[in-house]
Each structure stands twice: as structure tokens, then as C-alpha cells.
GROMACS .gro file of N, CA and C in nm:
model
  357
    1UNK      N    1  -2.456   0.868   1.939
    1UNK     CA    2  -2.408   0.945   1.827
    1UNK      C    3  -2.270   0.899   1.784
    2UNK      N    4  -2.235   0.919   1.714
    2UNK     CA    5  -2.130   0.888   1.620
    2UNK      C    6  -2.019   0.975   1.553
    3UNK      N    7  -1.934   1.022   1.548
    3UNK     CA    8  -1.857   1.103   1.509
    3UNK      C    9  -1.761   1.075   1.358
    4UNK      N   10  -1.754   1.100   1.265
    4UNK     CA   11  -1.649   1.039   1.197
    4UNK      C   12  -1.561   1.155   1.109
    5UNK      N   13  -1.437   1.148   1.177
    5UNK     CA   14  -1.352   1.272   1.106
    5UNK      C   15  -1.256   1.262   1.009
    6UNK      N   16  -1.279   1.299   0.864
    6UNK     CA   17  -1.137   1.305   0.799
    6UNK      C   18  -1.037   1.350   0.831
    7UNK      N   19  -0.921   1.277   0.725
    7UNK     CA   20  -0.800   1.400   0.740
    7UNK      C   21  -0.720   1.343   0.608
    8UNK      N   22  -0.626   1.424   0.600
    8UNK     CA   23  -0.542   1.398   0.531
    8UNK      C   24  -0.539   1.427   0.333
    9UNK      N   25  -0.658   1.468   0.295
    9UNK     CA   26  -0.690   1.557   0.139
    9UNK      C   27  -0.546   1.640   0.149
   10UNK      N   28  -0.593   1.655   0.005
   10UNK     CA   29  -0.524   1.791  -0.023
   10UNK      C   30  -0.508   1.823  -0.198
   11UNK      N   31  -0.442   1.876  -0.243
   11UNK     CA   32  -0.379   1.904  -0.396
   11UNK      C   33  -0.236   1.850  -0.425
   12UNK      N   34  -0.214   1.678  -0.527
   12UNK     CA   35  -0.164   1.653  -0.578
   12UNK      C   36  -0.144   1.657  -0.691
   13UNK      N   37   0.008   1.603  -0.789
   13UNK     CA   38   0.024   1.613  -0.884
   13UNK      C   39  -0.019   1.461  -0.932
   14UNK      N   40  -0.042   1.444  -1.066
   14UNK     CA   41  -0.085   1.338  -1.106
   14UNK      C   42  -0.003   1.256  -1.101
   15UNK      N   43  -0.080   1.112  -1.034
   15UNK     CA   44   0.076   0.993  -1.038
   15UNK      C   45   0.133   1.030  -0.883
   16UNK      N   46   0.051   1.112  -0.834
   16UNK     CA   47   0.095   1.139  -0.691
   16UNK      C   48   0.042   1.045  -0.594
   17UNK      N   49   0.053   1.056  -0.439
   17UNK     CA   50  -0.034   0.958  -0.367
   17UNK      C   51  -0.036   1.045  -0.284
   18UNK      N   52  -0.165   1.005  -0.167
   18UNK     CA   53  -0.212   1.061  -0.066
   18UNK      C   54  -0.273   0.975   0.030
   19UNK      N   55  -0.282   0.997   0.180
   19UNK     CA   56  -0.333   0.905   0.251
   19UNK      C   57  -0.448   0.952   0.329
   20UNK      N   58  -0.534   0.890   0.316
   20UNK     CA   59  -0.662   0.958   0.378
   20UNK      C   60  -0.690   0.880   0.508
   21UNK      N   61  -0.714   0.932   0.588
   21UNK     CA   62  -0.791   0.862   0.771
   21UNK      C   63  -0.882   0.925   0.803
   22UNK      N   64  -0.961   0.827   0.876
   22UNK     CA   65  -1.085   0.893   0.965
   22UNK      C   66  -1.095   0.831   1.073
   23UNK      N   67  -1.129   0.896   1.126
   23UNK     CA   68  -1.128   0.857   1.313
   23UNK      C   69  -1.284   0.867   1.322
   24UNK      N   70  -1.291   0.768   1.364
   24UNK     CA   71  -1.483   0.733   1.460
   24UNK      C   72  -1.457   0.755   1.622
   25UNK      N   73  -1.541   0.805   1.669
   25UNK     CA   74  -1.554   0.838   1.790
   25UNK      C   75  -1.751   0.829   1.832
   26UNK      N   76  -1.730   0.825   1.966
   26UNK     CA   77  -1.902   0.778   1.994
   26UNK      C   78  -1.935   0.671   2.010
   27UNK      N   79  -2.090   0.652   2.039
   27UNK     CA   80  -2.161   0.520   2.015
   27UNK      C   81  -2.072   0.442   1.897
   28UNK      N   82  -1.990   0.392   1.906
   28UNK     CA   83  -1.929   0.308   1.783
   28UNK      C   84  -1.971   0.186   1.779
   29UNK      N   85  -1.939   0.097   1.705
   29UNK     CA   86  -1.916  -0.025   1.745
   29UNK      C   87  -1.822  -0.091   1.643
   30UNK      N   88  -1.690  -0.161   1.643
   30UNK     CA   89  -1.544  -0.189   1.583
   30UNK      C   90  -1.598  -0.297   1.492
   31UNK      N   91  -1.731  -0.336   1.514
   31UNK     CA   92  -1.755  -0.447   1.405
   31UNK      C   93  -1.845  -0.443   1.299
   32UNK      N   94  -1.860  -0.291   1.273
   32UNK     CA   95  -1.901  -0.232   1.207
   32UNK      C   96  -1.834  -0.205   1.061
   33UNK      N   97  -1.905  -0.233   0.939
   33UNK     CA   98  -1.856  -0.225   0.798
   33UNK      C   99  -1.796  -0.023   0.832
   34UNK      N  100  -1.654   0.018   0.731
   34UNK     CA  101  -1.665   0.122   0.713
   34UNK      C  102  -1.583   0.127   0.554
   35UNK      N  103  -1.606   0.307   0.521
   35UNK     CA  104  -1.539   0.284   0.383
   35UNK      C  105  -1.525   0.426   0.373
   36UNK      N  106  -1.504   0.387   0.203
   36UNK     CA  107  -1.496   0.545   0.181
   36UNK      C  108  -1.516   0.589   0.038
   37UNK      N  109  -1.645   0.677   0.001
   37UNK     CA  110  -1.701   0.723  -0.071
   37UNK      C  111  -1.669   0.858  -0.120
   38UNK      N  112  -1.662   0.891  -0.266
   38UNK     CA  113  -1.653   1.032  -0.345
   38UNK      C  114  -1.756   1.066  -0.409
   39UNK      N  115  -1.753   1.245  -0.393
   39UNK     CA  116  -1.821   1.279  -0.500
   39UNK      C  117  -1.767   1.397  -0.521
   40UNK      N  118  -1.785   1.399  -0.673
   40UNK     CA  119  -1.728   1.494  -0.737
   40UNK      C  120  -1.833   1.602  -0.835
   41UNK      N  121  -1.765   1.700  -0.872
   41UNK     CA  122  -1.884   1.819  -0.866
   41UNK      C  123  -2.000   1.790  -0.977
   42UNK      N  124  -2.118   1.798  -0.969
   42UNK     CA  125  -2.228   1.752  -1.029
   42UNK      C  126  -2.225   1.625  -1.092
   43UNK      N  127  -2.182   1.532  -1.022
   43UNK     CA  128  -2.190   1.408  -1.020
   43UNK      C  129  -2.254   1.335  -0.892
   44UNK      N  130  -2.277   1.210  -0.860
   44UNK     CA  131  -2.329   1.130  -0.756
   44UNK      C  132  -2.240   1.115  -0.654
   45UNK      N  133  -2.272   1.085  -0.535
   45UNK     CA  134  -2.195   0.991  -0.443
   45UNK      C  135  -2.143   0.866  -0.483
   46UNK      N  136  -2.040   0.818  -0.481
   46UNK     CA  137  -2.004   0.710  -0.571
   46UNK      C  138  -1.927   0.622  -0.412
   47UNK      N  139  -1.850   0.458  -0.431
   47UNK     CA  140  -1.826   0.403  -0.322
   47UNK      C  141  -1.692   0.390  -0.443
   48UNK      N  142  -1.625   0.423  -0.325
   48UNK     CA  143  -1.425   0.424  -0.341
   48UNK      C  144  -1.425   0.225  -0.301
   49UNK      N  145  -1.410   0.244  -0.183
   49UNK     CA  146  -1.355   0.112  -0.119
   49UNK      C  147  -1.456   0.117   0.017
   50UNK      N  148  -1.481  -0.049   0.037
   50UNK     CA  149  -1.496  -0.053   0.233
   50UNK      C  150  -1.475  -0.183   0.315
   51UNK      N  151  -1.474  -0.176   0.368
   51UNK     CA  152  -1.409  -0.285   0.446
   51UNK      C  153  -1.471  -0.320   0.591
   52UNK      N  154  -1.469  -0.461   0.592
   52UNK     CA  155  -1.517  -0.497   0.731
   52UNK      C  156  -1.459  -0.551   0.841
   53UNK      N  157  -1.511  -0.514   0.968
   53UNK     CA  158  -1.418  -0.529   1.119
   53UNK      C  159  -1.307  -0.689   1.068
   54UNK      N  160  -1.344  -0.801   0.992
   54UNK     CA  161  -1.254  -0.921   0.972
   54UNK      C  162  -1.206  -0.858   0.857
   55UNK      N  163  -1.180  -0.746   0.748
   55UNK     CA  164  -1.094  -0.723   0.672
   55UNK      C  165  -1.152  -0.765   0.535
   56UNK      N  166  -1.275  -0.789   0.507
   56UNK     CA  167  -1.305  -0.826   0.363
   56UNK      C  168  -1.303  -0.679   0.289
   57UNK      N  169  -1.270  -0.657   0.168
   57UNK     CA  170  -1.266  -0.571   0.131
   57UNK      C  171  -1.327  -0.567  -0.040
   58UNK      N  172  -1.396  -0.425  -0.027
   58UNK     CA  173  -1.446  -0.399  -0.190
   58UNK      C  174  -1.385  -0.282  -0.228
   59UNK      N  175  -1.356  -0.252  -0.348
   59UNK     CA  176  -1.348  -0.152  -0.433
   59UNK      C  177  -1.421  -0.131  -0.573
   60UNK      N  178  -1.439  -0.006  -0.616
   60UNK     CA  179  -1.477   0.025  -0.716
   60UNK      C  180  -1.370   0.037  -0.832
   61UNK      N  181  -1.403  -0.055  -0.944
   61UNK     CA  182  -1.350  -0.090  -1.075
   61UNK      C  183  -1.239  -0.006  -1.120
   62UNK      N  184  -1.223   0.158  -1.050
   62UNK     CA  185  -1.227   0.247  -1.120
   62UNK      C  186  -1.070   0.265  -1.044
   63UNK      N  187  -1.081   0.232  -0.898
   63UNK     CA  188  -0.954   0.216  -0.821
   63UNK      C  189  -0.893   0.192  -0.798
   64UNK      N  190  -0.941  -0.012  -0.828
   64UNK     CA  191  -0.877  -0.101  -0.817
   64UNK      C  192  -0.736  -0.112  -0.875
   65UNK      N  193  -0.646  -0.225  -0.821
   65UNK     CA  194  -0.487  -0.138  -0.783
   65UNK      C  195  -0.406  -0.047  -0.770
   66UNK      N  196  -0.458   0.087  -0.705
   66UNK     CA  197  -0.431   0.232  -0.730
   66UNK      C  198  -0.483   0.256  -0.545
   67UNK      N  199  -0.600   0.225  -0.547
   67UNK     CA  200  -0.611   0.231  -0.382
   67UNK      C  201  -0.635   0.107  -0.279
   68UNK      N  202  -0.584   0.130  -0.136
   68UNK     CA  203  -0.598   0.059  -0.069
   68UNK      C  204  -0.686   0.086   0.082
   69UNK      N  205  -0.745  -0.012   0.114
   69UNK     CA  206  -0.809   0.046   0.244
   69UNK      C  207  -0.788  -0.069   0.312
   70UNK      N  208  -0.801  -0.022   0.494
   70UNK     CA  209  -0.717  -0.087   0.603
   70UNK      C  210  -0.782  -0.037   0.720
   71UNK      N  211  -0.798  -0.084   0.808
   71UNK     CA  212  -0.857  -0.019   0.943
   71UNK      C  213  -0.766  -0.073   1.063
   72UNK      N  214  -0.754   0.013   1.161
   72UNK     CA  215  -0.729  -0.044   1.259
   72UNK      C  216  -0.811  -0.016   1.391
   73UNK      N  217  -0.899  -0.172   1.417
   73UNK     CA  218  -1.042  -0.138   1.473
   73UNK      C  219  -0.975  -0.117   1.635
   74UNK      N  220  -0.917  -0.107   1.703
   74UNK     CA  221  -0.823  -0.055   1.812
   74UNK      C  222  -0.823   0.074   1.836
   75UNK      N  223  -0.792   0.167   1.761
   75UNK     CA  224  -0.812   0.325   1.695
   75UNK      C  225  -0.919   0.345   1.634
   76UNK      N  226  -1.011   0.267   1.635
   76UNK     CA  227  -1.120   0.293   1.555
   76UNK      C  228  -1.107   0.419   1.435
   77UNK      N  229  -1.000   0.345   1.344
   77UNK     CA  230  -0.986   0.447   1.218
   77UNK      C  231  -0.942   0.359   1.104
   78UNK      N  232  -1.020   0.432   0.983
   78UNK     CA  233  -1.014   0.383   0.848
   78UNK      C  234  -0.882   0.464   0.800
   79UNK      N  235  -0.832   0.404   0.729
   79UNK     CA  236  -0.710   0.470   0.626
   79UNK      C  237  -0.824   0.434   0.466
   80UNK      N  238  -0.736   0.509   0.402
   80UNK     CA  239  -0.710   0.477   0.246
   80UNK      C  240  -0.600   0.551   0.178
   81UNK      N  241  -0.494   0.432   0.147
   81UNK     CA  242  -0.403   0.493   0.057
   81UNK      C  243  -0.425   0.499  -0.082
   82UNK      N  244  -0.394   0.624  -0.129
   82UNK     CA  245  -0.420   0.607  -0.254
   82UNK      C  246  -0.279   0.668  -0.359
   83UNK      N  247  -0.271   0.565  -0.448
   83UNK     CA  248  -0.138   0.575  -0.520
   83UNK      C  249  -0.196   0.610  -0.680
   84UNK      N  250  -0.075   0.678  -0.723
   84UNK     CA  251  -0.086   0.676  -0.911
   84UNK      C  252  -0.190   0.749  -0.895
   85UNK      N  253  -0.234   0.851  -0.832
   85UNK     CA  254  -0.377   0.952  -0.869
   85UNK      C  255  -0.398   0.976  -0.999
   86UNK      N  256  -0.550   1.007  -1.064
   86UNK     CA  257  -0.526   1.040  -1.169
   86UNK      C  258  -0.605   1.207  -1.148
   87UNK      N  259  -0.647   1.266  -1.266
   87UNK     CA  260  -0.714   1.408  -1.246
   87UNK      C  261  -0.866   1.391  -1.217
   88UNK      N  262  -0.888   1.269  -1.257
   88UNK     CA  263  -1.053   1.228  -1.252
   88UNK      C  264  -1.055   1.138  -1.096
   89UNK      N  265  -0.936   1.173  -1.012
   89UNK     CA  266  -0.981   1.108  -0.869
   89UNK      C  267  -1.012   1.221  -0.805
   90UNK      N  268  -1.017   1.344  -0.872
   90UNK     CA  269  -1.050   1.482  -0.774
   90UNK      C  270  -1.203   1.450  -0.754
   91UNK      N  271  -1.220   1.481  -0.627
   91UNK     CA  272  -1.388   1.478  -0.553
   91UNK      C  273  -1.327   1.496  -0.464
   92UNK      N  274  -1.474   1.517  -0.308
   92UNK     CA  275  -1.480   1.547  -0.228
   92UNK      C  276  -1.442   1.389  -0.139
   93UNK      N  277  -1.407   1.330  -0.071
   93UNK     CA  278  -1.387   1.182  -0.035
   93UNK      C  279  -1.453   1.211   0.098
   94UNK      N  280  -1.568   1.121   0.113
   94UNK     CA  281  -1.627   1.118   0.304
   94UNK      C  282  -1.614   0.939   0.322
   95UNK      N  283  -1.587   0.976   0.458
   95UNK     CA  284  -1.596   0.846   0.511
   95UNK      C  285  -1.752   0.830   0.611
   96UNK      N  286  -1.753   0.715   0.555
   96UNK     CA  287  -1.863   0.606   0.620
   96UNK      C  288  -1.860   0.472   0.682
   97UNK      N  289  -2.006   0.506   0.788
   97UNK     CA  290  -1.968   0.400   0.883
   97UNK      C  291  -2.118   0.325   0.874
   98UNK      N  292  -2.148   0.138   0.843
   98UNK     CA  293  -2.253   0.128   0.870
   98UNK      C  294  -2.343   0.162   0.981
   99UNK      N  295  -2.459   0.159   1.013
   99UNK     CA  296  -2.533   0.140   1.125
   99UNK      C  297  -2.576   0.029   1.178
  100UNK      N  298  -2.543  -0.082   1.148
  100UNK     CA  299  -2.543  -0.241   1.214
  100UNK      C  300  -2.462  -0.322   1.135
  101UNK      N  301  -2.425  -0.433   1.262
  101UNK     CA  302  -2.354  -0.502   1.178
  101UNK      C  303  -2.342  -0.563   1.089
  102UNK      N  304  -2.270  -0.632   0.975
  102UNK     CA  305  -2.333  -0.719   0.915
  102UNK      C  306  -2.391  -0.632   0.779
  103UNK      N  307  -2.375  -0.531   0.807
  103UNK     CA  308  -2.476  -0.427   0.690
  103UNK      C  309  -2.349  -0.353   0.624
  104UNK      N  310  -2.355  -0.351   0.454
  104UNK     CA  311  -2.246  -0.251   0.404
  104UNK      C  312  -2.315  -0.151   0.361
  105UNK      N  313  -2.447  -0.112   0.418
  105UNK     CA  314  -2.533   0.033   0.417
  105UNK      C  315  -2.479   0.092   0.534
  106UNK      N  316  -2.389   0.241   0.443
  106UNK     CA  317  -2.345   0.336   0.561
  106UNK      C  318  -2.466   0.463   0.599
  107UNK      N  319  -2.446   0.457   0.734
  107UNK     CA  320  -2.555   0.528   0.808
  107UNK      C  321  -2.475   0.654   0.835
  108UNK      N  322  -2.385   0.628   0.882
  108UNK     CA  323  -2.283   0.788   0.939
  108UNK      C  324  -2.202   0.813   0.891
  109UNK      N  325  -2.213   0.925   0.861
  109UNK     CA  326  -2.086   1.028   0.774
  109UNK      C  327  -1.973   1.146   0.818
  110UNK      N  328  -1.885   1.159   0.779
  110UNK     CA  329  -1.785   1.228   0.801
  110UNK      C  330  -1.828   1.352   0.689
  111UNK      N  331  -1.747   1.466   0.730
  111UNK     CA  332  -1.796   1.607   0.662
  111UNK      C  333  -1.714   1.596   0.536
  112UNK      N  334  -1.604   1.514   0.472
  112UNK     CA  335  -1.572   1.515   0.380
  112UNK      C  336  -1.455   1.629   0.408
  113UNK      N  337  -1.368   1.538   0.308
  113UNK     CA  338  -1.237   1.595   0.281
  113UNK      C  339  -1.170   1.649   0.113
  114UNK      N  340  -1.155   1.702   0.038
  114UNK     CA  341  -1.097   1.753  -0.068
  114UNK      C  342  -0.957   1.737  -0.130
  115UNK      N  343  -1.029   1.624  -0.186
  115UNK     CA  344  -0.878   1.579  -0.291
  115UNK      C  345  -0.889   1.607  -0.431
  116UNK      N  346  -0.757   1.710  -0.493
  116UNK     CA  347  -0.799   1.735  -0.603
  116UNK      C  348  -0.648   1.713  -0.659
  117UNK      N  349  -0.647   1.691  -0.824
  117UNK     CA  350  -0.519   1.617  -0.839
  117UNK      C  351  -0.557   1.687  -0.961
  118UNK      N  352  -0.462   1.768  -1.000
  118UNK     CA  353  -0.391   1.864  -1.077
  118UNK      C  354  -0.209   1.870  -1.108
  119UNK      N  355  -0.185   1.918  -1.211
  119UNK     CA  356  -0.071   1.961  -1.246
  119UNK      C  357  -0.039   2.151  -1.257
   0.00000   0.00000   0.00000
């Protein structure tokens, strides 16, 4: 089993930043793709950013230079900083972890954290 815990949401002002982490715990394995996905209310699951145990990294169009993602596979934990928020980055943000290596299909999920960016 697998564990994966957020932290770090909350309610910013726009143009604000926030840093999001998740900690994996369990059956892990550090060479495993992870990332981190939003969704926001009656909309889809959408993919933020993810990144793999050597550091290749993707983002979605929508983030790009505004967020960053980073792991440190030692701590087995994902960060994502995210800078310059706008009001349309409010969603729910979960982190994900593939289920084999080599794969950027995430299998395990975190319960999700609540970032909402208001004035």
C-alpha cells in the first residue's frame, strides 16, 4: 500500500504564492514518476506538473512559468511551488504517484488539498 499526503493549501491573494508537499509513505518505490494534479468544481481532473525519480519534468500550458515541481526522492516527497497565483488556479490539488516505473500513469492518490485564490 501506498500512502500519499498533502500539505500546505490554503486561501491566497492573487499574485500570491504557495507551496504544496506530499509525503509518500509505504510500498513506495523513489523511481517512481510523481506529480500533481487539480480539479476544480465541475470541471475534470486536470495534470498541474510531474516529474521523474532523474528530474524530467512536465507541465501544463496553463502553469508554465508560474509553477515549479521538485522532489526529493530521500524524503520521498514532491513539492510544488507555485508563484503569481491567479483566481482560476483555485481547485482542489492531489498528488500522484505512478504504479510502475517508467509509467507517467498515476495509480495512487493523495486526499487532496484546497487552494483557493481570492481577493
Amino acid at each position: 500500500q501506498v500512502q500519499l499526503v498533502e500539505s500546505g493549501g490554503g486561501l491566497v491573494q492573487p499574485g500570491g504564492s504557495l507551496r504544496l508537499s506530499c509525503a509518500a509513505s509505504g510500498s513506495i518505490f523513489s523511481i517512481n514518476a510523481m506529480g500533481w494534479y487539480r480539479q476544480a468544481p465541475g470541471k475534470q481532473r486536470e495534470l498541474v506538473a510531474r516529474i521523474t525519480s532523474g528530474g524530467t519534468r512536465n507541465y501544463a500550458d496553463s502553469v508554465k512559468g508560474r509553477f515549479t515541481i521538485s522532489r526529493d526522492n530521500a524524503k520521498n516527497t514532491v513539492y510544488l511551488q507555485m508563484n503569481s497565483l491567479k483566481p482560476e488556479d483555485t481547485a482542489v490539488y492531489y498528488c500522484g504517484m505512478a504504479g510502475l516505473p517508467s509509467s507517467w500513469s498515476m495509480t495512487y492518490w493523495g486526499q487532496g488539498t484546497q487552494v483557493t485564490i481570492s481577493s
